[in-house]
Coordinates of C-alpha atoms and ligand atoms in Angstrom, one line a residue:
M1 CA -17.2 309.2 9.6
A2 CA -18.8 310.3 6.4
D3 CA -21.1 307.4 6.0
K4 CA -22.1 307.0 9.6
P5 CA -25.2 304.7 9.4
Q6 CA -28.7 305.8 10.2
K7 CA -29.4 303.6 13.1
L8 CA -31.2 303.9 16.5
W9 CA -28.6 304.4 19.3
G10 CA -26.0 304.0 16.5
G11 CA -23.0 305.3 18.4
R12 CA -21.1 302.1 18.5
F13 CA -22.1 300.7 15.1
A14 CA -20.4 301.1 11.8
K15 CA -23.2 299.5 9.8
S16 CA -26.9 299.9 9.4
T17 CA -29.2 297.1 10.4
D18 CA -29.9 294.5 7.8
K19 CA -33.5 294.9 6.4
A20 CA -34.4 291.3 7.3
V21 CA -33.1 291.7 10.8
E22 CA -35.0 294.9 11.2
E23 CA -38.2 293.3 10.1
F24 CA -37.6 290.1 12.2
T25 CA -37.0 292.0 15.4
A26 CA -39.6 294.8 15.1
S27 CA -42.6 294.6 17.3
V28 CA -44.4 297.9 16.8
H29 CA -47.0 296.2 14.6
F30 CA -48.4 294.4 17.7
D31 CA -47.0 296.3 20.7
S32 CA -48.5 299.6 19.6
R33 CA -51.5 298.2 21.4
L34 CA -49.6 299.3 24.6
F35 CA -49.4 302.9 23.4
E36 CA -51.7 304.3 26.0
Q37 CA -50.1 302.3 28.8
D38 CA -46.6 303.4 27.6
I39 CA -47.7 307.1 27.7
R40 CA -49.2 306.7 31.1
G41 CA -46.0 305.1 32.4
S42 CA -43.9 307.7 30.8
I43 CA -45.9 310.6 32.3
A44 CA -45.5 309.1 35.8
H45 CA -41.8 308.6 35.2
A46 CA -41.3 312.1 33.9
K47 CA -43.2 313.7 36.7
M48 CA -41.1 311.7 39.2
L49 CA -37.8 312.7 37.5
G50 CA -38.8 316.4 37.8
K51 CA -40.0 316.1 41.4
C52 CA -36.8 314.3 42.5
G53 CA -34.6 316.9 40.7
I54 CA -33.1 314.3 38.4
I55 CA -34.1 316.3 35.3
P56 CA -35.0 320.0 35.3
Q57 CA -38.6 320.6 36.4
A58 CA -39.2 322.7 33.2
D59 CA -38.2 319.7 31.0
S60 CA -40.3 317.4 33.0
E61 CA -43.3 319.6 32.4
K62 CA -42.6 319.9 28.7
I63 CA -42.3 316.1 28.5
V64 CA -45.6 315.5 30.3
K65 CA -47.4 318.1 28.2
G66 CA -46.0 316.6 25.0
L67 CA -47.0 313.0 26.0
Q68 CA -50.5 314.2 26.8
E69 CA -50.7 315.8 23.4
L70 CA -49.5 312.5 21.8
L71 CA -52.2 310.6 23.6
S72 CA -54.9 312.9 22.3
D73 CA -53.3 312.7 18.8
Y74 CA -53.5 309.0 19.1
R75 CA -57.1 308.9 20.2
Q76 CA -57.9 311.1 17.1
G77 CA -56.2 308.6 14.9
L78 CA -53.4 311.0 14.0
V79 CA -50.4 308.9 15.0
T80 CA -48.6 306.7 12.6
F81 CA -45.9 304.3 13.7
D82 CA -42.5 303.8 12.2
P83 CA -41.5 300.1 11.9
S84 CA -37.8 301.1 11.7
A85 CA -38.2 302.5 15.2
E86 CA -38.6 298.9 16.3
D87 CA -41.1 299.0 19.1
V88 CA -43.8 301.1 20.7
H89 CA -41.4 302.5 23.3
M90 CA -39.0 303.9 20.7
N91 CA -41.9 305.1 18.6
V92 CA -43.2 307.1 21.5
E93 CA -39.8 308.6 22.2
K94 CA -39.4 309.5 18.5
L95 CA -42.8 311.1 18.3
L96 CA -42.2 313.0 21.4
S97 CA -38.9 314.3 20.2
A98 CA -40.6 315.4 17.0
K99 CA -43.1 317.3 19.1
I100 CA -41.0 318.9 21.8
G101 CA -37.4 318.5 20.6
E102 CA -34.4 318.2 23.0
P103 CA -36.2 317.7 26.4
A104 CA -37.6 314.4 25.0
G105 CA -34.0 313.1 25.2
R106 CA -34.2 313.3 29.0
L107 CA -37.2 311.0 29.4
H108 CA -35.3 307.8 29.3
T109 CA -33.1 308.8 32.3
A110 CA -33.1 306.1 35.0
R111 CA -35.2 303.8 32.9
S112 CA -34.7 301.0 30.5
R113 CA -37.2 299.5 28.0
N114 CA -36.9 296.3 30.1
D115 CA -38.6 297.8 33.1
Q116 CA -40.7 299.9 30.9
V117 CA -42.3 297.1 28.9
A118 CA -42.9 295.0 32.0
T119 CA -44.7 298.0 33.5
D120 CA -46.8 298.6 30.3
I121 CA -48.0 295.0 30.1
R122 CA -48.9 294.9 33.8
L123 CA -51.0 298.1 33.3
W124 CA -52.7 296.7 30.3
M125 CA -53.4 293.3 31.9
K126 CA -54.9 294.9 35.0
D127 CA -57.5 296.8 32.9
E128 CA -58.1 293.7 30.7
I129 CA -58.8 291.6 33.7
D130 CA -61.4 294.1 34.9
A131 CA -63.1 294.0 31.5
I132 CA -63.0 290.2 31.3
T133 CA -64.4 289.7 34.8
R134 CA -67.2 292.3 34.1
L135 CA -68.2 290.2 31.0
M136 CA -68.1 287.1 33.1
T137 CA -70.5 288.7 35.6
E138 CA -72.8 289.7 32.8
F139 CA -72.8 286.1 31.6
Q140 CA -73.5 284.8 35.1
Q141 CA -76.5 287.1 35.3
V142 CA -77.9 285.6 32.1
L143 CA -77.4 282.1 33.5
V144 CA -79.2 283.0 36.7
D145 CA -82.0 284.6 34.8
T146 CA -82.4 281.6 32.5
A147 CA -82.1 279.1 35.4
S148 CA -84.9 281.0 37.2
E149 CA -87.2 280.3 34.3
H150 CA -86.5 276.6 34.3
L151 CA -86.9 275.5 37.9
D152 CA -89.5 273.0 36.8
T153 CA -87.9 271.9 33.5
L154 CA -86.8 268.3 33.8
M155 CA -84.2 266.9 31.5
P156 CA -81.9 263.9 31.4
G157 CA -78.7 264.3 33.3
Y158 CA -75.8 262.5 31.5
T159 CA -72.7 260.6 32.3
H160 CA -70.8 259.1 29.4
L161 CA -73.4 261.0 27.3
Q162 CA -75.9 258.3 28.3
H163 CA -79.0 259.1 30.2
A164 CA -78.1 258.8 33.9
Q165 CA -80.5 260.5 36.3
P166 CA -83.1 263.2 35.8
V167 CA -82.0 266.8 36.6
L168 CA -83.5 270.2 36.4
L169 CA -82.4 272.4 33.5
A170 CA -81.8 275.1 36.1
H171 CA -79.4 272.9 37.8
H172 CA -77.5 272.1 34.6
L173 CA -77.3 275.8 33.7
L174 CA -76.1 276.8 37.1
A175 CA -73.3 274.3 36.9
Y176 CA -71.7 276.8 34.5
F177 CA -72.3 279.7 36.9
W178 CA -69.9 278.1 39.4
M179 CA -67.3 277.3 36.7
I180 CA -67.4 281.0 35.7
E181 CA -67.2 282.0 39.3
R182 CA -64.0 280.1 39.8
D183 CA -62.7 281.5 36.5
K184 CA -63.3 285.0 37.8
G185 CA -61.5 284.1 41.0
R186 CA -58.5 282.9 39.0
F187 CA -58.3 286.2 37.0
M188 CA -58.7 288.2 40.2
D189 CA -55.9 286.3 41.8
C190 CA -53.7 286.8 38.8
K191 CA -54.5 290.5 39.0
R192 CA -53.2 290.7 42.6
R193 CA -49.9 289.3 41.5
A194 CA -49.7 291.6 38.4
D195 CA -50.3 294.6 40.6
V196 CA -46.6 295.3 41.2
L197 CA -44.6 298.1 39.7
P198 CA -41.4 296.9 37.9
L199 CA -40.4 300.4 36.8
G200 CA -37.2 301.6 38.6
S201 CA -35.5 298.2 38.0
G202 CA -33.7 299.7 35.1
A203 CA -32.2 297.3 32.6
L204 CA -31.6 294.7 35.3
A205 CA -29.7 296.0 38.3
G206 CA -31.7 299.1 39.4
T207 CA -30.5 302.6 39.0
G208 CA -28.0 304.9 40.7
F209 CA -30.4 307.9 40.4
P210 CA -32.4 308.8 43.5
I211 CA -35.7 307.9 42.0
D212 CA -39.0 307.6 44.0
R213 CA -40.5 304.3 43.0
E214 CA -43.4 304.6 45.5
F215 CA -44.5 307.9 43.9
V216 CA -44.6 306.2 40.5
A217 CA -46.5 303.3 41.9
Q218 CA -49.1 305.6 43.3
E219 CA -49.4 307.6 40.1
L220 CA -50.0 304.5 38.1
G221 CA -52.3 302.8 40.7
F222 CA -50.0 299.9 41.5
A223 CA -50.4 298.3 45.0
R224 CA -46.7 297.8 45.5
I225 CA -43.2 297.9 44.0
S226 CA -41.1 295.0 43.0
E227 CA -38.5 293.8 45.5
N228 CA -35.9 292.5 43.1
S229 CA -34.8 294.2 39.9
L230 CA -33.6 291.0 38.1
D231 CA -36.9 289.3 38.8
A232 CA -38.9 292.4 37.8
V233 CA -37.5 292.7 34.3
S234 CA -37.5 289.0 33.5
D235 CA -40.7 287.8 35.2
R236 CA -43.6 286.9 33.0
D237 CA -45.3 284.6 35.4
F238 CA -48.3 286.9 35.5
I239 CA -48.7 286.3 31.7
S240 CA -48.5 282.6 32.2
E241 CA -51.2 282.9 34.9
F242 CA -53.4 285.0 32.7
L243 CA -53.1 282.5 29.8
A244 CA -53.7 279.6 32.2
A245 CA -56.8 281.3 33.5
A246 CA -57.9 282.1 30.0
A247 CA -57.3 278.5 28.8
I248 CA -59.4 277.2 31.7
S249 CA -62.2 279.7 31.0
M250 CA -62.2 278.7 27.4
T251 CA -62.4 275.1 28.3
H252 CA -65.6 275.8 30.2
L253 CA -67.1 277.8 27.4
S254 CA -66.1 275.1 25.0
R255 CA -67.9 272.4 26.9
F256 CA -71.0 274.5 27.0
A257 CA -70.6 275.2 23.3
E258 CA -70.4 271.5 22.6
E259 CA -73.6 271.0 24.5
L260 CA -75.4 273.7 22.6
V261 CA -74.2 272.1 19.3
L262 CA -75.6 268.8 20.4
W263 CA -78.7 270.1 22.0
S264 CA -79.6 272.2 18.9
S265 CA -79.4 269.1 16.6
P266 CA -82.7 267.4 15.7
E267 CA -81.6 264.3 17.5
F268 CA -81.7 266.1 20.8
G269 CA -84.0 269.1 20.0
F270 CA -83.4 270.5 23.4
V271 CA -82.8 274.1 22.3
E272 CA -83.4 276.4 19.4
L273 CA -80.7 279.0 19.1
D274 CA -81.9 282.5 18.0
D275 CA -81.6 283.6 14.4
S276 CA -79.4 286.5 15.7
V277 CA -76.7 284.1 16.9
T278 CA -76.7 281.5 14.1
T279 CA -75.7 281.5 10.5
G280 CA -77.0 280.0 7.3
S281 CA -75.4 277.7 4.7
S282 CA -74.3 278.9 1.4
I283 CA -75.8 275.9 -0.3
M284 CA -78.5 274.2 2.0
P285 CA -81.4 276.6 2.4
Q286 CA -82.8 274.8 5.4
K287 CA -79.7 275.1 7.6
K288 CA -79.4 277.1 10.8
N289 CA -75.9 276.5 12.1
P290 CA -74.6 277.1 15.7
D291 CA -71.3 278.7 14.3
A292 CA -70.7 280.9 17.3
A293 CA -70.8 277.9 19.6
E294 CA -68.6 275.9 17.2
L295 CA -66.1 278.7 16.9
T296 CA -65.9 279.0 20.7
R297 CA -65.0 275.4 20.8
G298 CA -62.6 275.8 17.9
K299 CA -60.9 278.9 19.2
T300 CA -60.2 277.3 22.5
G301 CA -57.2 275.6 20.8
R302 CA -55.5 278.9 20.0
V303 CA -55.7 279.9 23.7
F304 CA -54.1 276.6 24.7
G305 CA -51.4 277.3 22.1
G306 CA -50.8 280.7 23.6
L307 CA -50.3 279.2 27.0
M308 CA -47.8 276.7 25.6
T309 CA -46.0 279.6 23.8
I310 CA -45.5 281.7 26.9
L311 CA -44.4 278.8 29.0
T312 CA -41.9 277.7 26.3
V313 CA -40.6 281.2 25.8
Q314 CA -39.6 281.4 29.4
K315 CA -38.4 277.9 30.2
G316 CA -34.8 278.2 29.0
L317 CA -34.1 281.8 29.7
P318 CA -31.2 282.8 31.9
L319 CA -31.8 285.9 34.1
S320 CA -32.6 288.5 33.4
Y321 CA -34.2 290.2 30.4
N322 CA -33.8 288.4 27.0
R323 CA -35.3 289.5 23.8
D324 CA -37.2 286.2 23.6
L325 CA -39.6 287.9 26.0
Q326 CA -40.9 290.1 23.3
E327 CA -42.8 287.0 22.2
D328 CA -45.0 287.3 25.3
K329 CA -47.4 289.9 23.8
E330 CA -49.1 288.3 20.8
P331 CA -50.3 285.2 22.6
L332 CA -51.5 287.4 25.5
F333 CA -53.4 289.8 23.3
D334 CA -54.8 286.9 21.2
A335 CA -56.0 285.0 24.3
A336 CA -57.7 288.1 25.7
D337 CA -59.4 288.9 22.5
T338 CA -60.6 285.3 22.0
L339 CA -61.9 285.0 25.5
R340 CA -63.7 288.4 25.3
G341 CA -65.1 287.4 22.0
A342 CA -66.4 284.1 23.2
L343 CA -68.0 285.6 26.3
S344 CA -69.6 288.3 24.1
V345 CA -71.3 285.7 21.9
F346 CA -72.4 283.5 24.8
I347 CA -74.2 286.3 26.6
P348 CA -76.8 286.9 23.8
M349 CA -76.7 283.2 22.8
I350 CA -78.0 282.0 26.1
A351 CA -80.2 285.1 26.8
T352 CA -82.1 284.4 23.5
A353 CA -82.0 280.5 23.5
Q354 CA -85.4 278.8 23.4
F355 CA -85.1 275.7 25.6
K356 CA -87.7 273.0 24.9
P357 CA -89.1 271.6 28.2
D358 CA -91.5 269.3 26.4
R359 CA -88.9 267.7 24.3
M360 CA -86.6 267.3 27.3
R361 CA -89.3 265.7 29.4
R362 CA -90.3 263.3 26.6
S363 CA -86.7 262.1 26.2
L364 CA -86.9 260.8 29.8
H365 CA -89.5 258.4 28.8
G366 CA -88.3 254.8 28.9
D367 CA -84.7 255.8 29.5
F368 CA -84.3 253.9 32.9
S369 CA -82.9 257.1 34.5
T370 CA -84.8 256.3 37.7
A371 CA -83.2 252.9 38.1
T372 CA -81.0 254.2 40.9
D373 CA -84.1 255.5 42.8
L374 CA -85.5 252.0 42.7
A375 CA -82.3 250.4 44.0
D376 CA -82.2 253.1 46.7
Y377 CA -85.7 252.1 47.7
L378 CA -84.7 248.5 48.1
V379 CA -81.7 249.6 50.3
R380 CA -84.2 251.4 52.5
T381 CA -86.0 248.1 53.0
G382 CA -82.8 246.6 54.3
M383 CA -81.2 245.1 51.2
P384 CA -77.5 245.7 50.7
F385 CA -76.9 248.2 47.9
R386 CA -74.9 245.7 45.8
K387 CA -77.8 243.2 45.8
A388 CA -80.3 246.0 45.1
H389 CA -78.1 247.0 42.1
E390 CA -78.2 243.5 40.8
V391 CA -82.0 243.1 41.2
V392 CA -82.8 246.4 39.5
G393 CA -80.3 245.6 36.7
K394 CA -82.2 242.4 36.0
L395 CA -85.5 244.3 36.0
V396 CA -84.0 246.7 33.4
A397 CA -82.9 243.8 31.2
E398 CA -86.4 242.4 31.3
C399 CA -87.9 245.7 30.5
I400 CA -85.6 246.1 27.5
A401 CA -86.6 242.6 26.4
S402 CA -90.3 243.4 26.5
S403 CA -89.9 247.0 25.1
K404 CA -91.1 248.7 28.3
G405 CA -89.9 251.6 30.4
L406 CA -89.5 251.4 34.1
E407 CA -92.4 253.8 34.5
D408 CA -94.7 251.4 32.5
L409 CA -94.3 248.7 35.2
T410 CA -97.1 247.7 37.5
L411 CA -96.8 246.8 41.1
D412 CA -97.1 243.1 40.2
D413 CA -94.2 243.5 37.8
L414 CA -92.1 245.0 40.6
K415 CA -93.1 242.4 43.2
S416 CA -92.2 239.5 40.9
I417 CA -88.6 240.8 41.1
A418 CA -88.5 241.9 44.7
P419 CA -91.4 241.1 47.0
E420 CA -90.2 243.9 49.4
L421 CA -91.4 246.5 46.9
T422 CA -94.7 248.2 47.7
G423 CA -96.9 250.7 46.0
D424 CA -94.9 253.8 46.9
A425 CA -91.9 252.4 44.9
L426 CA -94.0 253.0 41.8
M427 CA -93.9 256.7 42.6
L428 CA -90.2 256.8 42.5
L429 CA -90.1 255.7 38.9
Q430 CA -91.5 259.0 37.8
P431 CA -88.6 261.4 36.9
E432 CA -90.3 264.3 38.8
N433 CA -90.1 262.4 42.0
S434 CA -86.6 261.2 41.4
A435 CA -85.4 264.8 41.0
A436 CA -87.5 266.0 43.9
S437 CA -86.0 263.4 46.3
R438 CA -82.5 264.9 45.8
S439 CA -83.0 267.7 48.2
I440 CA -79.6 267.6 49.9
P441 CA -77.5 270.8 49.5
G442 CA -76.1 270.8 46.0
G443 CA -78.8 268.4 44.8
T444 CA -81.2 268.8 41.9
A445 CA -84.5 269.0 43.8
R446 CA -86.3 272.3 43.2
S447 CA -85.9 273.2 46.8
A448 CA -82.1 272.7 46.7
V449 CA -81.8 274.5 43.3
E450 CA -83.7 277.4 44.7
K451 CA -81.2 277.7 47.5
Q452 CA -78.4 277.4 45.0
L453 CA -79.9 280.2 42.9
Q454 CA -80.1 282.3 46.0
A455 CA -76.4 281.8 46.7
A456 CA -75.6 282.6 43.1
K457 CA -77.7 285.8 43.2
S458 CA -76.1 287.0 46.4
L459 CA -72.6 286.5 44.9
L460 CA -73.7 288.7 41.9
S461 CA -75.1 291.4 44.2
V462 CA -71.7 291.9 45.8
S463 CA -69.5 291.6 42.7
Ligands
LIG501 N1 -39.8 295.3 22.5 C1 -39.2 294.8 23.6 C2 -40.0 293.7 24.3 O1 -41.2 293.7 24.0 C3 -38.9 295.9 24.6 C4 -37.7 295.7 25.5 C5 -36.5 295.7 24.6 N2 -35.3 295.6 25.4 C6 -34.2 295.4 24.9 N3 -33.1 295.3 25.6 N4 -34.0 295.2 23.6 O2 -39.6 292.9 25.1

């Protein structure tokens, strides 16, 4: 036994771990991010072990005190991690044992890293969801404030990126409010399912020690305890849900980003982004680039990638824990950082954006975006919609041939197409009137958008 290898839990091994294997399997360089959660979980576990008489009360107290000291060392930047101790859990145990000696060896009683890591991630995720939804609410507030300033700003509404019908800028901005509202709902839903304590499941089958799981759940602020130990150590659904919610949220921000990129181009000229959220070019002195918007669009891909990663990691795994599951953390952390980063740039980007009402209004000139209003007018005179569509389509073709907009037409021009048309049809050809007529709930008339804004504000006042 002279050259017994230096190895973690080396009792049954005759050889040290190969260096490449050690490096390949280590995770402390990323899971150290769970340090605080690991300490919290361990404190609750140690208290419970003492309370239930599973370890001596005196040792439980030493462990708790040692862990609290470690936490304060960590917060002061005094902790360094040892990659040969594999992961954050073993590092904590090692650091604790350096601090308090033998009693540290009792902490892992009635526990496995499998239920421990699942607990740590759930604790981390619950806090992260709170932080993300707080940022989302902040962003919604900016949308509401900006929309309130643009209740009379008319712009082209698009389908197929072609001018379709006039809408209010407030209406367009609030569309994103509702997307973010649903995003928040998805995260909050995900949090409800993550709010379950796995600790006590042991490696996979539970434990023979008389532990008190409800006590630990209460200490850690979990709503309930898991019902099945095999499920609890192998379930990562909650991470898939988080990544799906993050991917959907990024899609929304990416769409908005795309619009800001387009709108800030000279071809649109609908918005000028503030100097504080744009960047210059290394060669072209005139440039002001919407990089924060572009990178939001660009970084959406990595969150999608993270979702694919976590789904793929789980798809072929037999129950229960498999080491593959260690691959859950990097995509999770990366998606959370990316989403938080994107929200953090969108908040100032929209709050400081200078929208250009004149330019938006001018772009409606001659764009035929009130053609539907004219067809609807004919329908009200009794004409079937299909026929009205045809009649107005011909009128548009004639206008194009004579380089006119619909709003340039006289009553005689209109009557030559459809004698049913009278003077008030001319009014409909003004974009202002087109928008104002859409006063049904959810429509773009100012009266309807004001109601929408009210509904948005009251949601914010309760969140
Ligand atoms: N680092 C591991 C992970 O993240 C912790 C659990 C390890 N369990 C094990 N049986 N090797 O999944």
